[in-house]
Coordinates of C-alpha atoms in Angstrom, one line a residue:
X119 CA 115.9 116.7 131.1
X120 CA 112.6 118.2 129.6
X121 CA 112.6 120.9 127.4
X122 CA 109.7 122.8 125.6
X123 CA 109.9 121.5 122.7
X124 CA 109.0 117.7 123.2
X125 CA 106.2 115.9 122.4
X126 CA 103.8 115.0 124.8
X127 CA 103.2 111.3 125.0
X128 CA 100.3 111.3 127.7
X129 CA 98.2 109.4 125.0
X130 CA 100.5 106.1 125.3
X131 CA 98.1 103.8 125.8
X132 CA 99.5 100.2 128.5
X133 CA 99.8 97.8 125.7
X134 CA 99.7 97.4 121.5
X135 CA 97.6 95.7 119.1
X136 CA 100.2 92.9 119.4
X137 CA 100.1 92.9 123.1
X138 CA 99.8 89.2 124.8
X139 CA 103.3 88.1 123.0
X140 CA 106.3 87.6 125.6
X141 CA 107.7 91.1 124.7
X142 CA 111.6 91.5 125.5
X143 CA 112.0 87.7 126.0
X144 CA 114.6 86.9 123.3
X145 CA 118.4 87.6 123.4
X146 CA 120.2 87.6 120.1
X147 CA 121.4 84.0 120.3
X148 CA 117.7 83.0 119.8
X149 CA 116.6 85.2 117.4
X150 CA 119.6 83.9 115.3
X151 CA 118.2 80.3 115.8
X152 CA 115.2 81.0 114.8
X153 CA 116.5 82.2 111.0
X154 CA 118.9 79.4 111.3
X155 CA 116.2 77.1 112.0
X156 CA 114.2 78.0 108.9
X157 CA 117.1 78.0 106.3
X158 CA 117.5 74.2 107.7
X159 CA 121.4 74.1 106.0
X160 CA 121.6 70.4 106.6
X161 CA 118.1 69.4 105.0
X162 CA 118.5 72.4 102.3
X163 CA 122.1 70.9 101.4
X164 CA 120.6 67.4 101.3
X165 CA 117.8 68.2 98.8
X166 CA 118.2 71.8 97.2
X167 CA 121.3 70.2 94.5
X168 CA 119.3 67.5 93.9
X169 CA 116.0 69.6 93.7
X170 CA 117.9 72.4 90.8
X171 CA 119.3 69.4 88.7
X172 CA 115.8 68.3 88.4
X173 CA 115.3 71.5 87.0
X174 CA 117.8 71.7 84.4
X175 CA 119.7 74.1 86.5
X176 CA 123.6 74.3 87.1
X177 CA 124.0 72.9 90.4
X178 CA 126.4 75.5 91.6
X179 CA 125.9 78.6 90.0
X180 CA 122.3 78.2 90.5
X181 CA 123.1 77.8 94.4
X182 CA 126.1 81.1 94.2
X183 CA 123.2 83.3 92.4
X184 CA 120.9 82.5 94.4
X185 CA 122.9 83.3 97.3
X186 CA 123.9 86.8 95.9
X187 CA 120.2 87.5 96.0
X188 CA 119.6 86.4 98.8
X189 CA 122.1 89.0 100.3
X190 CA 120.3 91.7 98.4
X191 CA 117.1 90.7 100.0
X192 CA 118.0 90.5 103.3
X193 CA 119.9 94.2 102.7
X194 CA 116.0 95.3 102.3
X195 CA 114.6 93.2 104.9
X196 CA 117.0 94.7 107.5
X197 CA 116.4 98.1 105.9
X198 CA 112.4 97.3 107.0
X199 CA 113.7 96.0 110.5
X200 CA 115.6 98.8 111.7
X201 CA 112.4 100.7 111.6
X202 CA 109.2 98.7 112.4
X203 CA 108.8 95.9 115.3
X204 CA 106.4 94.0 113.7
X205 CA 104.9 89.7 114.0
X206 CA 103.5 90.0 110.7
X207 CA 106.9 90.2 109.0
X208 CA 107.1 91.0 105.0
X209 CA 104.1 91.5 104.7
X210 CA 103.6 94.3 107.7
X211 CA 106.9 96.0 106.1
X212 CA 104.5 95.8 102.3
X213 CA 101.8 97.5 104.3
X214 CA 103.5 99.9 105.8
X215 CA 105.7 101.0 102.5
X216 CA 103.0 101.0 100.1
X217 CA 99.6 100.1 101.4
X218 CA 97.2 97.7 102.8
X219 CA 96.1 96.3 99.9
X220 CA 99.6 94.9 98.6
X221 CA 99.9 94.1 102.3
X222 CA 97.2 91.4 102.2
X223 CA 98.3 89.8 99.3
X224 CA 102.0 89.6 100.4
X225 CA 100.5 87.9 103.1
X226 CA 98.7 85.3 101.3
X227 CA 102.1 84.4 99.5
X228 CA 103.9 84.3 102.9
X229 CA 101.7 81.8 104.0
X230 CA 102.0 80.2 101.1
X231 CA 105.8 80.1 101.3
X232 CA 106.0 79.5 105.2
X233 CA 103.5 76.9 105.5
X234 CA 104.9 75.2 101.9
X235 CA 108.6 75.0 102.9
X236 CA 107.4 73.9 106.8
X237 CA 105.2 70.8 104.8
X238 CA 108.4 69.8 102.5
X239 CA 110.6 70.0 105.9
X240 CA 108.3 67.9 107.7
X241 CA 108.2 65.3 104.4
X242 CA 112.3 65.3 104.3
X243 CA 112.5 64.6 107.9
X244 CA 110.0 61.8 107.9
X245 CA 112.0 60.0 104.4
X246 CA 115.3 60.8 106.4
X247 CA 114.3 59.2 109.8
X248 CA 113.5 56.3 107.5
X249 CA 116.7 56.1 106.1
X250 CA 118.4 56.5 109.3
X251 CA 116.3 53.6 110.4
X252 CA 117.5 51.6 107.6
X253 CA 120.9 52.4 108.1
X254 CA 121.1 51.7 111.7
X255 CA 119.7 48.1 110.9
X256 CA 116.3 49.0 112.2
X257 CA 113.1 48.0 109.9
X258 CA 110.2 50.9 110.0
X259 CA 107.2 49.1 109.5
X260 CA 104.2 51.7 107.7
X261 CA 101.9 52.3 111.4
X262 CA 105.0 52.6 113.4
X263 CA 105.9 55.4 110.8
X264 CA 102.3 56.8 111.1
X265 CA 102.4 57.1 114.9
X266 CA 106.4 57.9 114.4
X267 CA 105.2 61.4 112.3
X268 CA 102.0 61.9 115.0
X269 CA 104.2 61.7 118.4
X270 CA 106.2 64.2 116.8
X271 CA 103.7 66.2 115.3
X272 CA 102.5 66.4 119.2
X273 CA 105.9 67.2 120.7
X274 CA 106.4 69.7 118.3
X275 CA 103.6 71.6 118.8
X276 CA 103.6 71.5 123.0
X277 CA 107.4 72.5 122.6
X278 CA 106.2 75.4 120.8
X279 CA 102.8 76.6 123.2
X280 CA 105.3 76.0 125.8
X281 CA 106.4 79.9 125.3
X282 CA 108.9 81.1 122.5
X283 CA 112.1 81.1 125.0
X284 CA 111.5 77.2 125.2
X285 CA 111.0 76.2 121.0
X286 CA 114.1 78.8 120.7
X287 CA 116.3 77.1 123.3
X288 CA 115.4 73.4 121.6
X289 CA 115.7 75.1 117.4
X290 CA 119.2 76.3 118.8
X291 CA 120.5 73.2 120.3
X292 CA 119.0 71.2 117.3
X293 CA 120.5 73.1 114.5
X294 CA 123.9 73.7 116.2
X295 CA 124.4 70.2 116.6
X296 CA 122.8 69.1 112.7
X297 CA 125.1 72.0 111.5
X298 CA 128.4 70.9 113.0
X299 CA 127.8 67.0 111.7
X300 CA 126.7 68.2 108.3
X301 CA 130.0 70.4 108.0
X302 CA 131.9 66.8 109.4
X303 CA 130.5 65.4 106.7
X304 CA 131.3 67.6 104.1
X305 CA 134.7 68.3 104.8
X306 CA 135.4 64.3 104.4
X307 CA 133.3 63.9 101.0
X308 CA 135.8 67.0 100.1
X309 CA 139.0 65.9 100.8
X310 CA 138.1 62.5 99.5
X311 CA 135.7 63.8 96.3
X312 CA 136.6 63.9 92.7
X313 CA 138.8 66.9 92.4
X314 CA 138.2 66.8 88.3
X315 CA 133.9 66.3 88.7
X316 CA 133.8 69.1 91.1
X317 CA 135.9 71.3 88.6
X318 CA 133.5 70.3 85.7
X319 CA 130.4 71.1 87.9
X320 CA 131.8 74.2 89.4
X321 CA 132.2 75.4 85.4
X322 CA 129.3 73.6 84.1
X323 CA 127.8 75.8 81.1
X324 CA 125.1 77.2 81.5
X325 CA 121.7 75.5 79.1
X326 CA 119.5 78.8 78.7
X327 CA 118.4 81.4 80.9
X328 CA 114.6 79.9 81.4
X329 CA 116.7 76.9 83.1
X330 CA 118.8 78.9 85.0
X331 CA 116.3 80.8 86.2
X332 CA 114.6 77.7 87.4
X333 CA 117.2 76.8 89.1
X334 CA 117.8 79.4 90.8
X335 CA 114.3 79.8 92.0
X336 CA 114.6 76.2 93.6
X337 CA 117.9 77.2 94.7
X338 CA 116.4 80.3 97.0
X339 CA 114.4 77.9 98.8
X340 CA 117.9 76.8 100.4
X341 CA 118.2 79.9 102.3
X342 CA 114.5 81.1 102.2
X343 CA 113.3 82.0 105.9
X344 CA 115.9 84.2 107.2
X345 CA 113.9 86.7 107.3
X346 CA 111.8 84.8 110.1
X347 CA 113.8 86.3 112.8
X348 CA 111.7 89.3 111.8
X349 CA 108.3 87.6 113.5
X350 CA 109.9 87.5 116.5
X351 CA 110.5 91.0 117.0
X352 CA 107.3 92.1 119.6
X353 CA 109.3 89.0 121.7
X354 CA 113.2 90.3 121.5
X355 CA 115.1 92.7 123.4
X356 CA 116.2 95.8 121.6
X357 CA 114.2 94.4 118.0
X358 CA 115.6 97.5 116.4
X359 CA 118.8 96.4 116.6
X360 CA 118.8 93.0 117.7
X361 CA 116.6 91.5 114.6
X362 CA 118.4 92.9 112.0
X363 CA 121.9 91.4 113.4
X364 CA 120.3 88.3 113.7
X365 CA 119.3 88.4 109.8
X366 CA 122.6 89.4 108.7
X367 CA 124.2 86.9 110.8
X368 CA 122.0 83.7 110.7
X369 CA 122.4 84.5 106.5
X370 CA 126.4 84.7 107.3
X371 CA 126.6 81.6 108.6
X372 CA 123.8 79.0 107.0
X373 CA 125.0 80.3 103.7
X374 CA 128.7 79.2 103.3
X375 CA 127.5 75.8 105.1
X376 CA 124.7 75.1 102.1
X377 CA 127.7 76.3 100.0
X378 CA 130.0 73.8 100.8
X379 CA 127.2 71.3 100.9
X380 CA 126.4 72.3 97.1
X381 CA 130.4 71.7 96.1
X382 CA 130.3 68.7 97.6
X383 CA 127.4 67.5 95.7
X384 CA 128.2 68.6 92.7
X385 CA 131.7 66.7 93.0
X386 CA 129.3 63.7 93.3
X387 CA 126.5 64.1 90.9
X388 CA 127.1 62.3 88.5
X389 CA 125.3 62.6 85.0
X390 CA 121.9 60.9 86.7
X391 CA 120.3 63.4 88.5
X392 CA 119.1 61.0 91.1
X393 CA 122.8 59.7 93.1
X394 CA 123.6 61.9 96.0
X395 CA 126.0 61.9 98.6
X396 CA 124.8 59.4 100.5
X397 CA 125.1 56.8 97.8
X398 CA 129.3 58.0 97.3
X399 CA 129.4 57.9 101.6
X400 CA 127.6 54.4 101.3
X401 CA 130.0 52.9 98.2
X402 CA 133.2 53.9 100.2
X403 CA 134.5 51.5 103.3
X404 CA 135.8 54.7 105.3
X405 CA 132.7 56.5 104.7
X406 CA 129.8 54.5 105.3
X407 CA 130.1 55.0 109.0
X408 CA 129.4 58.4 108.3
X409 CA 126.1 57.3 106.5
X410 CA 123.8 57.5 109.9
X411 CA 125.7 60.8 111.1
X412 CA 124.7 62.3 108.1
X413 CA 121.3 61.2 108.3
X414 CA 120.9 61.8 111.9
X415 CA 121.9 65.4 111.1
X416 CA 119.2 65.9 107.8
X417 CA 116.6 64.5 110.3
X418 CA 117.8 67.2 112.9
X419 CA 117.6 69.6 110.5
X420 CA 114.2 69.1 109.3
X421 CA 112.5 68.9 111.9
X422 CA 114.1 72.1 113.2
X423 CA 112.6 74.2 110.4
X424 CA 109.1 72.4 110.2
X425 CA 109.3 74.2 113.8
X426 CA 110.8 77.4 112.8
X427 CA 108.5 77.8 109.7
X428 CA 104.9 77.0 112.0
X429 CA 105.9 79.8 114.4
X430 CA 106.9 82.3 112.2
X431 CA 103.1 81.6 110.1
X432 CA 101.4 81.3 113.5
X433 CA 102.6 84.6 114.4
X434 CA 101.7 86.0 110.7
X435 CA 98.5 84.5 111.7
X436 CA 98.1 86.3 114.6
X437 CA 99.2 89.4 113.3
X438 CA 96.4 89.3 110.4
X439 CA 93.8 88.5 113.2
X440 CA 94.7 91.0 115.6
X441 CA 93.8 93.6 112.5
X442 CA 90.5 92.1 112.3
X443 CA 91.4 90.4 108.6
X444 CA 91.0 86.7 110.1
X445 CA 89.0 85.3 112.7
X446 CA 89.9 86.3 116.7
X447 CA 90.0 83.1 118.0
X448 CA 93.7 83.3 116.2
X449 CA 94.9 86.5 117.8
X450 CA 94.7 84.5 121.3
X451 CA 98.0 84.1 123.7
X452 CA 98.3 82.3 126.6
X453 CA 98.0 83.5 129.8
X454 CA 100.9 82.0 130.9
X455 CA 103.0 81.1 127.9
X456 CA 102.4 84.1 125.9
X457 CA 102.1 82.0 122.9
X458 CA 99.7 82.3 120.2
X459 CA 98.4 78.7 121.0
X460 CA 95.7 78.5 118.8
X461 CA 97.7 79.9 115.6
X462 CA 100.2 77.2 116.6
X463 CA 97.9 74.2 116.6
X464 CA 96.3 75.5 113.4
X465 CA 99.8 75.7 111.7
X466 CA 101.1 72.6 113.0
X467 CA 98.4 70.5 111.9
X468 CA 98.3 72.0 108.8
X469 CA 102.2 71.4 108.1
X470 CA 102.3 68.2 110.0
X471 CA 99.1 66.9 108.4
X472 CA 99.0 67.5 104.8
X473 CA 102.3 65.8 104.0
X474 CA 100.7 62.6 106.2
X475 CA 97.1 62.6 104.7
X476 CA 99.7 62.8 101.0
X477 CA 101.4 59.7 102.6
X478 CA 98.6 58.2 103.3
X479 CA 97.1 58.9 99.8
X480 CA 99.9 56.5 98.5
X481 CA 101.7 59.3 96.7
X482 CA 105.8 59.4 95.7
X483 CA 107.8 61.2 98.6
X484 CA 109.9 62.7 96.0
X485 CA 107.3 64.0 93.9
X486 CA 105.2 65.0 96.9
X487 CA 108.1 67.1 98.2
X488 CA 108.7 68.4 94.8
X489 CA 105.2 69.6 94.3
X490 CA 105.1 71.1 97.8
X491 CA 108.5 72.8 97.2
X492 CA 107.0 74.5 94.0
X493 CA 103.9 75.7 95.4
X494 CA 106.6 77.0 98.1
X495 CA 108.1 79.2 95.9
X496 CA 106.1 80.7 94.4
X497 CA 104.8 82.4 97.8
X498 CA 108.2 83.3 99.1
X499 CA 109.7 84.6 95.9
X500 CA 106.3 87.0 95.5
X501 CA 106.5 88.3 99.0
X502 CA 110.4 89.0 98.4
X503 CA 109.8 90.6 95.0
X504 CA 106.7 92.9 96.9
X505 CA 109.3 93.7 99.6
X506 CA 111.5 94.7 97.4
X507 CA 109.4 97.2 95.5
X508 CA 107.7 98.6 99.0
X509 CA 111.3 99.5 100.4
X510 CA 112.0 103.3 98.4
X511 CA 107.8 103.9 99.0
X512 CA 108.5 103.0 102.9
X513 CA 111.6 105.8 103.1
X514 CA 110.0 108.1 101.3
X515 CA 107.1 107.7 103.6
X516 CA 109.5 108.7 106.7
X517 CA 111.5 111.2 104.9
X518 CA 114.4 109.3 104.5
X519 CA 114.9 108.6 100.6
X520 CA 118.2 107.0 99.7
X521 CA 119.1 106.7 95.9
X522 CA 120.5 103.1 96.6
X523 CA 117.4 101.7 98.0
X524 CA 115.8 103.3 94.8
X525 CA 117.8 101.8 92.3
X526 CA 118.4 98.5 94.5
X527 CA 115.0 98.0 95.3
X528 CA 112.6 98.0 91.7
X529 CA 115.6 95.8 90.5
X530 CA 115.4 93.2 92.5
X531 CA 111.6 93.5 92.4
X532 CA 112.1 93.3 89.0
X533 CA 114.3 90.0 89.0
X534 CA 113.1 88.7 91.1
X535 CA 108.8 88.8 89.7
X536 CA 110.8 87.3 86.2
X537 CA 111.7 84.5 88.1
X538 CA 108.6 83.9 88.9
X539 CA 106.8 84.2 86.0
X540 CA 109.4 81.9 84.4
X541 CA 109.6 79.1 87.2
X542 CA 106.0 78.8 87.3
X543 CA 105.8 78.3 83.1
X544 CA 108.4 75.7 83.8
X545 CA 106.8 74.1 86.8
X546 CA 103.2 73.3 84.8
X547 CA 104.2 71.6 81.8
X548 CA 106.7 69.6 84.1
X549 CA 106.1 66.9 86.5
X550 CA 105.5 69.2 90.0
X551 CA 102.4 70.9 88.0
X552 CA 100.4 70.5 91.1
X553 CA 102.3 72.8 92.6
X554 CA 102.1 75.4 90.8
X555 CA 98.6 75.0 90.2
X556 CA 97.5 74.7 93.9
X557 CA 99.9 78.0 94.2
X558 CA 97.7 80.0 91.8
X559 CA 94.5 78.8 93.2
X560 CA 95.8 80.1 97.0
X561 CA 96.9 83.1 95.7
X562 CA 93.0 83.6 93.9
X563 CA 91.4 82.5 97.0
X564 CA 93.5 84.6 99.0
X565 CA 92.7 87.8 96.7
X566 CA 88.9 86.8 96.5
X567 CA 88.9 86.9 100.4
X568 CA 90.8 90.4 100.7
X569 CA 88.3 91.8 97.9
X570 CA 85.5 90.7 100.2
X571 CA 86.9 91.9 103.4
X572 CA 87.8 95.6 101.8
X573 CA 84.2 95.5 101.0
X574 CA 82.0 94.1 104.2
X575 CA 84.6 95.7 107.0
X576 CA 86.8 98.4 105.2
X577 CA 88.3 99.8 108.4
X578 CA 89.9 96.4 109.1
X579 CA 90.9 96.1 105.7
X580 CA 92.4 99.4 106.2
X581 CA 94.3 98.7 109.6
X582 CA 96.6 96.3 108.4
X583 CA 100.1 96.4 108.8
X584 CA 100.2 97.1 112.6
X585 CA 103.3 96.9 113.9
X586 CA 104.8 97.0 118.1
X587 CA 104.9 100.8 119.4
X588 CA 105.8 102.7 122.5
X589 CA 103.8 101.7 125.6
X590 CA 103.3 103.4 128.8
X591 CA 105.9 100.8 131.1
X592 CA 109.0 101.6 128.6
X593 CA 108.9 105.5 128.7
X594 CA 110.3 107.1 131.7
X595 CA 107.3 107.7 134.5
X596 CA 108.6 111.5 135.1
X597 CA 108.5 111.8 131.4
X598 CA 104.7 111.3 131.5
X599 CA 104.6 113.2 134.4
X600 CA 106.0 116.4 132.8
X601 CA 107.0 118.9 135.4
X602 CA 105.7 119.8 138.7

């Protein structure tokens, strides 16, 4: 029914800056997968314990904070989601709530986060295939590893130009079945664990709070990347809805799994930092058939999230080049896959080939994954903390201040820029110092670019933080109309 008072919307133009994606071509199931994908519970349980007592960190308080924050962040994420459709994720929301100028740098330290954790997935599952190789009595020779990590570098990246209904299908089916052997797994080390070690670890005291925040900052890279759904949202039906269930959900579910994964490991760390589960699965007769399951399922895992994390940067890719802040060549779709194809091949080589060229280079796996998990997050913790401060600017923006989000929001900001600060003072006198230092130089090279860009095309500069609106096929034709 028309009425006088609506607006007209004869100035809908047929498509958005972010036109050429597969809009409406996602149900929830796959959006879920997609956040699933990137929090990788199998690989994270594997290596985030591990990773925090490295640190100094308690194991499982370090994990149970960072989960707790993790939940507040996602509150804000989903806060961001209701409201804007956008590829570009955190760092469209930063634009949108506070400018364009905090907007580019939030999305320097997403692709600093994406791209890190996706290089660290892809060095976990090439050191677990090996070990499942091992286990299964196979020997891995070093060229049949090299052309191992390049066939799948390839499969990966022509299951994901394939279209995103295809790579969502394949992340579903991988992490469902990586999740329910991991959980297997964990129930068995459990109910046959320590009951005394897991008590001791479970109250472990705490060393100081520069360690614990350390830890806790490793810990958040277990369950970083559910926000990824959030890229997909030009591609899913109902985003406004749909997108922010998925968060909620995929956080719901990954999270008690990495959970029970931490218990367990903690009932089997012992006071050397370096045993693991799959040394107490290995020294028991009943368990050590479970030694290739649980390998098989970290291998799953990992490979899942170096998948999920190169499409949710190619699409931050493409969302930066469709504002003009990057070259155009990676704004292009395919025709027929509506996938950014040449923001995928980009990203995949780049997460795919670093960690080989590193191999290759002769370096430890362990401290090349330690490194690359540093420089990680870094990125990821920034973009949080600036999404966290940009959510009581973005209500206020649209009339819709809320005292929670005010209070909520600096806080966390606040939180979570001190864990920063104090992570990355940790992280350079300690042994993953390249990390941190190839973090600050991104982050300098990434300013130094948006400084130059502000300057030579200001209206670009200026234009991002586009998001999906309204086009003409999804408003009612006798709307347009108006009346005869």
């Amino acid at each position: 029914m028309l009425t006088d008072n609506q607006v007209p919307l004869h100035g809908l133009g047929p498509r958005t800056r972010l036109g050429g994606l597969d809009r409406g071509a996602l149900g929830a199931a796959d959006v879920a997968a997609q956040s699933v994908s990137a929090m990788a519970p199998c690989g994270a349980a594997a290596a985030s314990p591990m990773l925090v007592a490295a640190h100094g960190g308690p194991v499982v308080a370090s994990t149970a904070i960072a989960f707790t924050l993790a939940l507040i962040v996602a509150w804000l994420v989903r806060g961001f989601a209701r409201r804007v459709p956008a590829a570009g994720s955190l760092y469209t929301y930063v634009a949108v709530g506070v400018g364009p100028v905090a907007g580019f740098v939030t999305a320097g330290a997403l692709l600093l986060g994406y791209l890190g954790i996706g290089m660290v997935a892809v060095t976990e599952f090439s050191a677990f295939a090996l070990q499942l190789a091992s286990a299964t009595g196979l020997t891995a020779h070093g060229w049949l590893v090299a052309v191992g990590a390049l066939g799948f570098a390839v499969v990966s990246g022509m299951v994901l130009v394939r279209g995103i209904r295809l790579s969502a299908r394949v992340a579903l089916v991988t992490e469902t079945i990586a999740v329910g052997l991991v959980v297997v797994v964990a129930g068995w080390l459990l109910w046959h664990g320590d009951a005394r070690r897991l008590h001791d670890s479970v109250l472990a005291p705490i060393p100081d709070l520069g360690h614990l925040a350390g830890g806790v900052a490793v810990a958040m890279a277990a369950f970083a990347g559910f926000e990824t759904a959030t890229v997909l949202s030009v591609e899913t039906r109902a985003p406004l809805r749909t997108v922010p269930a998925a968060i909620r959900g995929s956080l719901l579910v990954a999270g008690p799994v990495v959970m029970l994964a931490t218990l367990t490991q903690a009932g089997t760390l012992s006071q050397t930092p370096t045993d693991s589960w799959f040394g107490t699965l290995a020294a028991d007769p009943g368990g050590r058939v479970l030694v290739p399951v649980l390998y098989l399922a970290t291998t799953l895992s990992s490979f899942a999230c170096a998948m999920a994390f190169t499409t949710a940067a190619a699409r931050v890719l493409l969302s930066l080049a469709r504002e003009g802040a990057l070259p155009a060549a990676l704004g292009h779709t395919n025709l027929r896959s509506k996938a950014p194809t040449v923001g995928i091949w980009v990203c995949t080589a780049t997460v795919f080939g670093v960690p080989f060229a590193i191999s290759a280079c002769g370096a430890d796996p362990a401290a090349a994954c330690g490194s690359l998990m540093a420089g990680a997050v870094c990125g990821y913790l920034l973009a949080y903390a600036a999404l966290a401060g940009a959510m009581p600017a973005m209500l206020r923006r649209l009339g819709e201040p809320s005292k929670v989000a005010l209070m909520i929001g600096p806080a966390c900001a606040l939180v979570l820029t001190a864990m920063v600060a104090e992570f990355w003072g940790l992280t350079i006198t300690g042994p993953f110092w390249i990390g941190a230092v190839t973090a600050t130089a991104w982050m300098l090279l990434w300013a130094t670019a948006g400084w130059r860009l502000r300057s030579s095309r200001p209206n670009a500069f200026a234009s991002i933080g586009a998001h999906a609106g309204t086009v003409r096929s999804e408003v009612w034709r006798g709307y347009l109309r108006g009346p005869s």
